[in-house]
mmCIF file of N, CA and C in Angstrom:
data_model
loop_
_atom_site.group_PDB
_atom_site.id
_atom_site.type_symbol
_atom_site.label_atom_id
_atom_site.label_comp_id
_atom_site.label_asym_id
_atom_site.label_seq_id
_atom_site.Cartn_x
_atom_site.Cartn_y
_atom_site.Cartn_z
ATOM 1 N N UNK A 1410 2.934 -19.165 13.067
ATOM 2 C CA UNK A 1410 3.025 -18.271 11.921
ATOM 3 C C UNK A 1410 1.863 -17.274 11.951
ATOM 4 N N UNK A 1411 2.184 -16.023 11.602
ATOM 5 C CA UNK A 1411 1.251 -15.034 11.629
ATOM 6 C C UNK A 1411 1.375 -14.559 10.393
ATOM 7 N N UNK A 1412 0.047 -13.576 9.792
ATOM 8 C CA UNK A 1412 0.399 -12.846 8.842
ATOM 9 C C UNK A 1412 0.154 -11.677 8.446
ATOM 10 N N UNK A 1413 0.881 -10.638 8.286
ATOM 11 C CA UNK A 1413 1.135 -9.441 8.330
ATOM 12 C C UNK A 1413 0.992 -8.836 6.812
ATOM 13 N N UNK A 1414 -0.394 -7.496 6.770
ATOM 14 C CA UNK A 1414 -0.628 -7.066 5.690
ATOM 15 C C UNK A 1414 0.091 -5.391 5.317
ATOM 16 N N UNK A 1415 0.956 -5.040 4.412
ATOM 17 C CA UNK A 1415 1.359 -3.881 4.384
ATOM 18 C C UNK A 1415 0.789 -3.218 2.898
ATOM 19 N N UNK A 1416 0.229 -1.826 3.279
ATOM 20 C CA UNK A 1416 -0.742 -1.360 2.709
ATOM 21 C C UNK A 1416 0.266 -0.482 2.188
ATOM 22 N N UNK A 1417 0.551 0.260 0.955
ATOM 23 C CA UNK A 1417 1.146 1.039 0.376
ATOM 24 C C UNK A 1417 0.845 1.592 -0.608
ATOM 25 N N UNK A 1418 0.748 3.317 -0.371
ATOM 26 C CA UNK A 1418 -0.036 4.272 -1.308
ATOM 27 C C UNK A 1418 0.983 5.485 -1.073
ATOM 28 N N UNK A 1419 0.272 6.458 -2.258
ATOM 29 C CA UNK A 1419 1.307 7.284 -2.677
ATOM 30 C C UNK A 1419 0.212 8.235 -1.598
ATOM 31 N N UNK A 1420 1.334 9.164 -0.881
ATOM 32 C CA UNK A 1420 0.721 10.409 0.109
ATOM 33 C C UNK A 1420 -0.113 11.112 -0.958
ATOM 34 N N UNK A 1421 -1.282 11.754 -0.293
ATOM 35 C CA UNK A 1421 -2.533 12.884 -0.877
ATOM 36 C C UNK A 1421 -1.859 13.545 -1.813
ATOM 37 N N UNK A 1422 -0.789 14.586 -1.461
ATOM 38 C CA UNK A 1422 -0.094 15.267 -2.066
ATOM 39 C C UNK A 1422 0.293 15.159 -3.038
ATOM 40 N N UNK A 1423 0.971 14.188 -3.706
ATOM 41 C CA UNK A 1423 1.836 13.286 -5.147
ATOM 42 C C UNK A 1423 0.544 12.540 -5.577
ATOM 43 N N UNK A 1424 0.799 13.438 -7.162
ATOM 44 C CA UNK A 1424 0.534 12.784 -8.275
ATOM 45 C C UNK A 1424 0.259 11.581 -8.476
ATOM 46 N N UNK A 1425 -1.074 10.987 -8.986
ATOM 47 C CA UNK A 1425 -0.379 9.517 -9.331
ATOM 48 C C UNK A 1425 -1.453 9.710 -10.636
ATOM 49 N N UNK A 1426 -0.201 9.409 -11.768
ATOM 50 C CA UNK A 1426 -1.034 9.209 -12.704
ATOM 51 C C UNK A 1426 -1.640 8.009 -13.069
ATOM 52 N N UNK A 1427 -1.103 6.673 -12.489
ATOM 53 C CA UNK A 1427 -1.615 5.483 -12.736
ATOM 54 C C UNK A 1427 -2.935 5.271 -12.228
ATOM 55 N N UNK A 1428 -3.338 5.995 -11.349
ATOM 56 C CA UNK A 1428 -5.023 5.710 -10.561
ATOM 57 C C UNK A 1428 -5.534 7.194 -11.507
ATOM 58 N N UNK A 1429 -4.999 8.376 -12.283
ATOM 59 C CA UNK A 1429 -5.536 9.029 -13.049
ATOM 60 C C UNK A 1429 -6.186 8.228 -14.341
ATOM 61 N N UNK A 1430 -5.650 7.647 -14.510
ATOM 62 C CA UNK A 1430 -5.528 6.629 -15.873
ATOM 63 C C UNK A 1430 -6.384 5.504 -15.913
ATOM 64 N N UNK A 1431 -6.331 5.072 -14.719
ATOM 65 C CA UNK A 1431 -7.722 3.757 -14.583
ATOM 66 C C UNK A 1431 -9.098 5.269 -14.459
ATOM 67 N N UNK A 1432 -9.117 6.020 -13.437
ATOM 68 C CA UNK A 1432 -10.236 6.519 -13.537
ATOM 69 C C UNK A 1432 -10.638 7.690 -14.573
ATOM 70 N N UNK A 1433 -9.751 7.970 -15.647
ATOM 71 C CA UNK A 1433 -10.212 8.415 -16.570
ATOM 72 C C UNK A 1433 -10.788 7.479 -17.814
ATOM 73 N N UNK A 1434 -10.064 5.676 -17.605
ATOM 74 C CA UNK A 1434 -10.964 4.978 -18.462
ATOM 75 C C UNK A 1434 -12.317 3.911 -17.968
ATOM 76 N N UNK A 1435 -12.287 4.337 -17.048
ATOM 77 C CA UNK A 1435 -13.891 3.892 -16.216
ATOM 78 C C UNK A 1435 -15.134 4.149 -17.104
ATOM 79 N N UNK A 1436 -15.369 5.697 -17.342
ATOM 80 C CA UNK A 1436 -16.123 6.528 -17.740
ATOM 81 C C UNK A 1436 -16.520 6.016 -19.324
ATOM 82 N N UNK A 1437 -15.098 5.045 -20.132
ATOM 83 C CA UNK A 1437 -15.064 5.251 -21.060
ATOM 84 C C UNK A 1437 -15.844 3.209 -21.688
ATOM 85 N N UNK A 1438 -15.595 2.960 -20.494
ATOM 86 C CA UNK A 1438 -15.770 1.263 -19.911
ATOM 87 C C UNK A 1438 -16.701 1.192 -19.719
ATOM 88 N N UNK A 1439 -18.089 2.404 -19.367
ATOM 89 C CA UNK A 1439 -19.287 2.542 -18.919
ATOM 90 C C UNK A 1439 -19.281 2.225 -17.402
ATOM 91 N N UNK A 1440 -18.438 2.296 -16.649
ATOM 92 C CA UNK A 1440 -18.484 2.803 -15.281
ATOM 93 C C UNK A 1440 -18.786 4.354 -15.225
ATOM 94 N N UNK A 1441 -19.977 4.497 -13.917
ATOM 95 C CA UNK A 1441 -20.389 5.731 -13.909
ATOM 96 C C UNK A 1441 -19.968 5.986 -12.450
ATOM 97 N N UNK A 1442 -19.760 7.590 -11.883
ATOM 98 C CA UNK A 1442 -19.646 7.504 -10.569
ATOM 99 C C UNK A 1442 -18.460 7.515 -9.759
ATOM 100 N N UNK A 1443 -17.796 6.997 -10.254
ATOM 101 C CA UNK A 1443 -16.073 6.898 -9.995
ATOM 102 C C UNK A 1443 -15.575 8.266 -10.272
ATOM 103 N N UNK A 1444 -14.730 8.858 -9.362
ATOM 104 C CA UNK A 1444 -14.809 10.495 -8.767
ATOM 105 C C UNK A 1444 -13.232 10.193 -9.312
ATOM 106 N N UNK A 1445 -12.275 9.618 -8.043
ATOM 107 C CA UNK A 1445 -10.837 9.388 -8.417
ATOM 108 C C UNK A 1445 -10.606 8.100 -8.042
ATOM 109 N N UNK A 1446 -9.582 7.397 -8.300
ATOM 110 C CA UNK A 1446 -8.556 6.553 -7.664
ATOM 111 C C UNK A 1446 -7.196 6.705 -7.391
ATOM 112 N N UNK A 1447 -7.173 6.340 -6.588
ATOM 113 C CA UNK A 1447 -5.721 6.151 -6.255
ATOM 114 C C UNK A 1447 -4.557 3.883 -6.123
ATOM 115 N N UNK A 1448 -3.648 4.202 -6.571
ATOM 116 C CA UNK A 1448 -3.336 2.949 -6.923
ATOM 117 C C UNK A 1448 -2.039 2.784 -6.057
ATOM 118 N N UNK A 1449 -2.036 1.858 -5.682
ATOM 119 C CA UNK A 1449 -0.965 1.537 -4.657
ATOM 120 C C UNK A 1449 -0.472 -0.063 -4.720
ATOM 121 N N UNK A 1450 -0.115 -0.589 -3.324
ATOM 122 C CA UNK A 1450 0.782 -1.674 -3.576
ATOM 123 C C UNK A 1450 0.296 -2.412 -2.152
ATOM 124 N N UNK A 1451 0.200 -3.342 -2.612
ATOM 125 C CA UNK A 1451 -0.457 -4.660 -1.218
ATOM 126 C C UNK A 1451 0.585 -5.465 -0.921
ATOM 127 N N UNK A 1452 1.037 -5.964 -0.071
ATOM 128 C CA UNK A 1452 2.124 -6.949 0.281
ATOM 129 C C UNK A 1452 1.817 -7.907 1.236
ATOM 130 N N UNK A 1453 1.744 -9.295 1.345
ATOM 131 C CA UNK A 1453 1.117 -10.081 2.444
ATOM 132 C C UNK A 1453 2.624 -10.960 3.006
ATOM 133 N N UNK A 1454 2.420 -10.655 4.254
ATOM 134 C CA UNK A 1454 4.161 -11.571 4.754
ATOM 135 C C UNK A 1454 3.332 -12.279 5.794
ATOM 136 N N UNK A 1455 4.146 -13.908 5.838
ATOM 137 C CA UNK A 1455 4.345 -14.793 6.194
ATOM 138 C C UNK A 1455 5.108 -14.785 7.338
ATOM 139 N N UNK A 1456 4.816 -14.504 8.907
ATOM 140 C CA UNK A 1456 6.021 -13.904 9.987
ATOM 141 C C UNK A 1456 6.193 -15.031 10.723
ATOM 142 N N UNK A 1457 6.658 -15.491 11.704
ATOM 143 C CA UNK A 1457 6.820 -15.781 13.338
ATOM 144 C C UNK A 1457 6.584 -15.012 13.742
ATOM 145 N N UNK A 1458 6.802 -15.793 15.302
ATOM 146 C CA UNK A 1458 6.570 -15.124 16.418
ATOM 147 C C UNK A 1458 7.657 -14.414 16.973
ATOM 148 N N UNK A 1459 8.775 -14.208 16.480
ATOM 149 C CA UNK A 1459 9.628 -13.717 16.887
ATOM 150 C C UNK A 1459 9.871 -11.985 15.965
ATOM 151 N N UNK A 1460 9.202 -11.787 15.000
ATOM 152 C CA UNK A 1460 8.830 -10.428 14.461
ATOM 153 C C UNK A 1460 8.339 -9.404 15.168
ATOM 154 N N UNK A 1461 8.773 -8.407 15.577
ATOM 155 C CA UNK A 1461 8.085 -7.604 16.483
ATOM 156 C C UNK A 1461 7.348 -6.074 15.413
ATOM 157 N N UNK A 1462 6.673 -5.554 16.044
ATOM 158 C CA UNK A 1462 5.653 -4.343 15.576
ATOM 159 C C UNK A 1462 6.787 -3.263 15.255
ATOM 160 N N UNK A 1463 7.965 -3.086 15.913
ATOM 161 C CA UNK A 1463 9.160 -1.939 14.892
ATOM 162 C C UNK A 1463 9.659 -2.618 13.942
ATOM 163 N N UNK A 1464 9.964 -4.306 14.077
ATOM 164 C CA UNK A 1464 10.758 -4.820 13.017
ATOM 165 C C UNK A 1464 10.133 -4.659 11.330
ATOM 166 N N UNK A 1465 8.468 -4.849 11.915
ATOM 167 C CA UNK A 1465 7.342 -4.948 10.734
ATOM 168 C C UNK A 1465 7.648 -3.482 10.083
ATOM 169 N N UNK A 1466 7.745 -1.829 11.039
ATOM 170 C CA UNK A 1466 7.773 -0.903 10.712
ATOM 171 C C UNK A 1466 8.801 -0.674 10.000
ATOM 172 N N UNK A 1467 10.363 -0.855 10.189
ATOM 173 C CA UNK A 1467 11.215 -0.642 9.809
ATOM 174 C C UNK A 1467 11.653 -1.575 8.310
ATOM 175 N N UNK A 1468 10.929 -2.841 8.064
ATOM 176 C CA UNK A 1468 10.712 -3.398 6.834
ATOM 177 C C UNK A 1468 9.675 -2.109 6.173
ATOM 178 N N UNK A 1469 8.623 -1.739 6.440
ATOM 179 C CA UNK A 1469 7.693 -1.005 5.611
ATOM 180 C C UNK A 1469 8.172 0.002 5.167
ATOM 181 N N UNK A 1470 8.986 0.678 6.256
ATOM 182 C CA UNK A 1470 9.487 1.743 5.533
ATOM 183 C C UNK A 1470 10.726 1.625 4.643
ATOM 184 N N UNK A 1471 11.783 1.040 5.042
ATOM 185 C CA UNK A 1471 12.640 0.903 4.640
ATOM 186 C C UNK A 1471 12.794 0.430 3.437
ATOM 187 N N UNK A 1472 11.982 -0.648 3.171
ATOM 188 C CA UNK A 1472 12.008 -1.675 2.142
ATOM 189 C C UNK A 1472 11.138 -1.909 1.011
ATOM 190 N N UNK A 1473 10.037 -1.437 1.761
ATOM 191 C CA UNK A 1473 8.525 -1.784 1.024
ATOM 192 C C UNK A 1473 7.976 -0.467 0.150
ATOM 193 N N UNK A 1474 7.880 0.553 0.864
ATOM 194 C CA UNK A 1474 7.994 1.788 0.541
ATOM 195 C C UNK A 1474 9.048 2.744 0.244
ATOM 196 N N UNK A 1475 8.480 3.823 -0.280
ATOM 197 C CA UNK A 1475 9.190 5.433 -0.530
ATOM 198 C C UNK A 1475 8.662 6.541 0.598
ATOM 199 N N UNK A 1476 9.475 6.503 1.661
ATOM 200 C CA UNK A 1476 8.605 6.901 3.048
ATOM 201 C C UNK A 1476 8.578 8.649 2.393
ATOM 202 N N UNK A 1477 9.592 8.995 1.402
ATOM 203 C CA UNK A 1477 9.438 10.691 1.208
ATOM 204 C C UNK A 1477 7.845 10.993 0.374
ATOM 205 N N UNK A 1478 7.404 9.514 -0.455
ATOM 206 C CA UNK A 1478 6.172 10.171 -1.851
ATOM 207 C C UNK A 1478 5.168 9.334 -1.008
ATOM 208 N N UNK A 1479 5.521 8.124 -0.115
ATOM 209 C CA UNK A 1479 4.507 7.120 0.434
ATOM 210 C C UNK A 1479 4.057 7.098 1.273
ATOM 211 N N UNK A 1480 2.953 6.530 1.839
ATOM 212 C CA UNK A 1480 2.269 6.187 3.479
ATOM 213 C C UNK A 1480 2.566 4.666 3.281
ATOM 214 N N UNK A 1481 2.258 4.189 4.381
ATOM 215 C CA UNK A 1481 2.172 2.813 4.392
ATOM 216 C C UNK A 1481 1.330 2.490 5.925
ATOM 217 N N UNK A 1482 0.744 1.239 5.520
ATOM 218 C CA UNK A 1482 -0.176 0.896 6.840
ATOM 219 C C UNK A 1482 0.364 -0.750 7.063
ATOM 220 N N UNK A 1483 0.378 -1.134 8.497
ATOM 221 C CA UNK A 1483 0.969 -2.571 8.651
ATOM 222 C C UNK A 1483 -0.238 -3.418 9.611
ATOM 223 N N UNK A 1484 -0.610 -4.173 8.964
ATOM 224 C CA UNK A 1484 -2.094 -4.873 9.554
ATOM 225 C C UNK A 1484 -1.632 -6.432 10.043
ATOM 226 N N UNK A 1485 -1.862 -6.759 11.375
ATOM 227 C CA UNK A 1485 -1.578 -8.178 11.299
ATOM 228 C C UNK A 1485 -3.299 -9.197 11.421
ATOM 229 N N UNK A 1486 -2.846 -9.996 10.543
ATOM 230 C CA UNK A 1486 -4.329 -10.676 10.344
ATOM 231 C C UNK A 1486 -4.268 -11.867 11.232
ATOM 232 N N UNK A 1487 -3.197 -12.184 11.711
ATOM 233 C CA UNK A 1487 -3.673 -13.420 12.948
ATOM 234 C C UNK A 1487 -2.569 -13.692 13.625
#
């Protein structure tokens, strides 16, 4: 068993008001310093060995993400 981390954020370009919204109440929380955030989506899978590096891709995009507003990154941790 291996396990595979998929990283999911909204592209530079698109809006996100939900990481507007945490870092406009930082300031208000007495966090100082905090410029922007951005807020996204973590996913940790449980694979075999029989998962290959397009199968992982074609879940990320397909499934996990919005490949038109999203990026996504696919990390295997062991």
């Amino acid at each position: 068993m291996a396990r595979v981390v998929v990283d999911v954020m909204p592209k530079p370009e698109i809006l996100d008001p939900q990481g507007q919204a945490v870092a406009n109440a930082l300031p208000r929380l007495g966090f100082a310093g905090i410029t922007d955030v951005r807020q996204g989506k973590h996913f940790e899978l449980e694979i075999d060995d029989s998962v290959d590096d397009e199968t992982l891709a074609k879940i990320a995009e397909g499934f996990l993400s919005n490949p038109v507003v999203e990026d996504f990154v696919v990390r295997r941790l062991s």
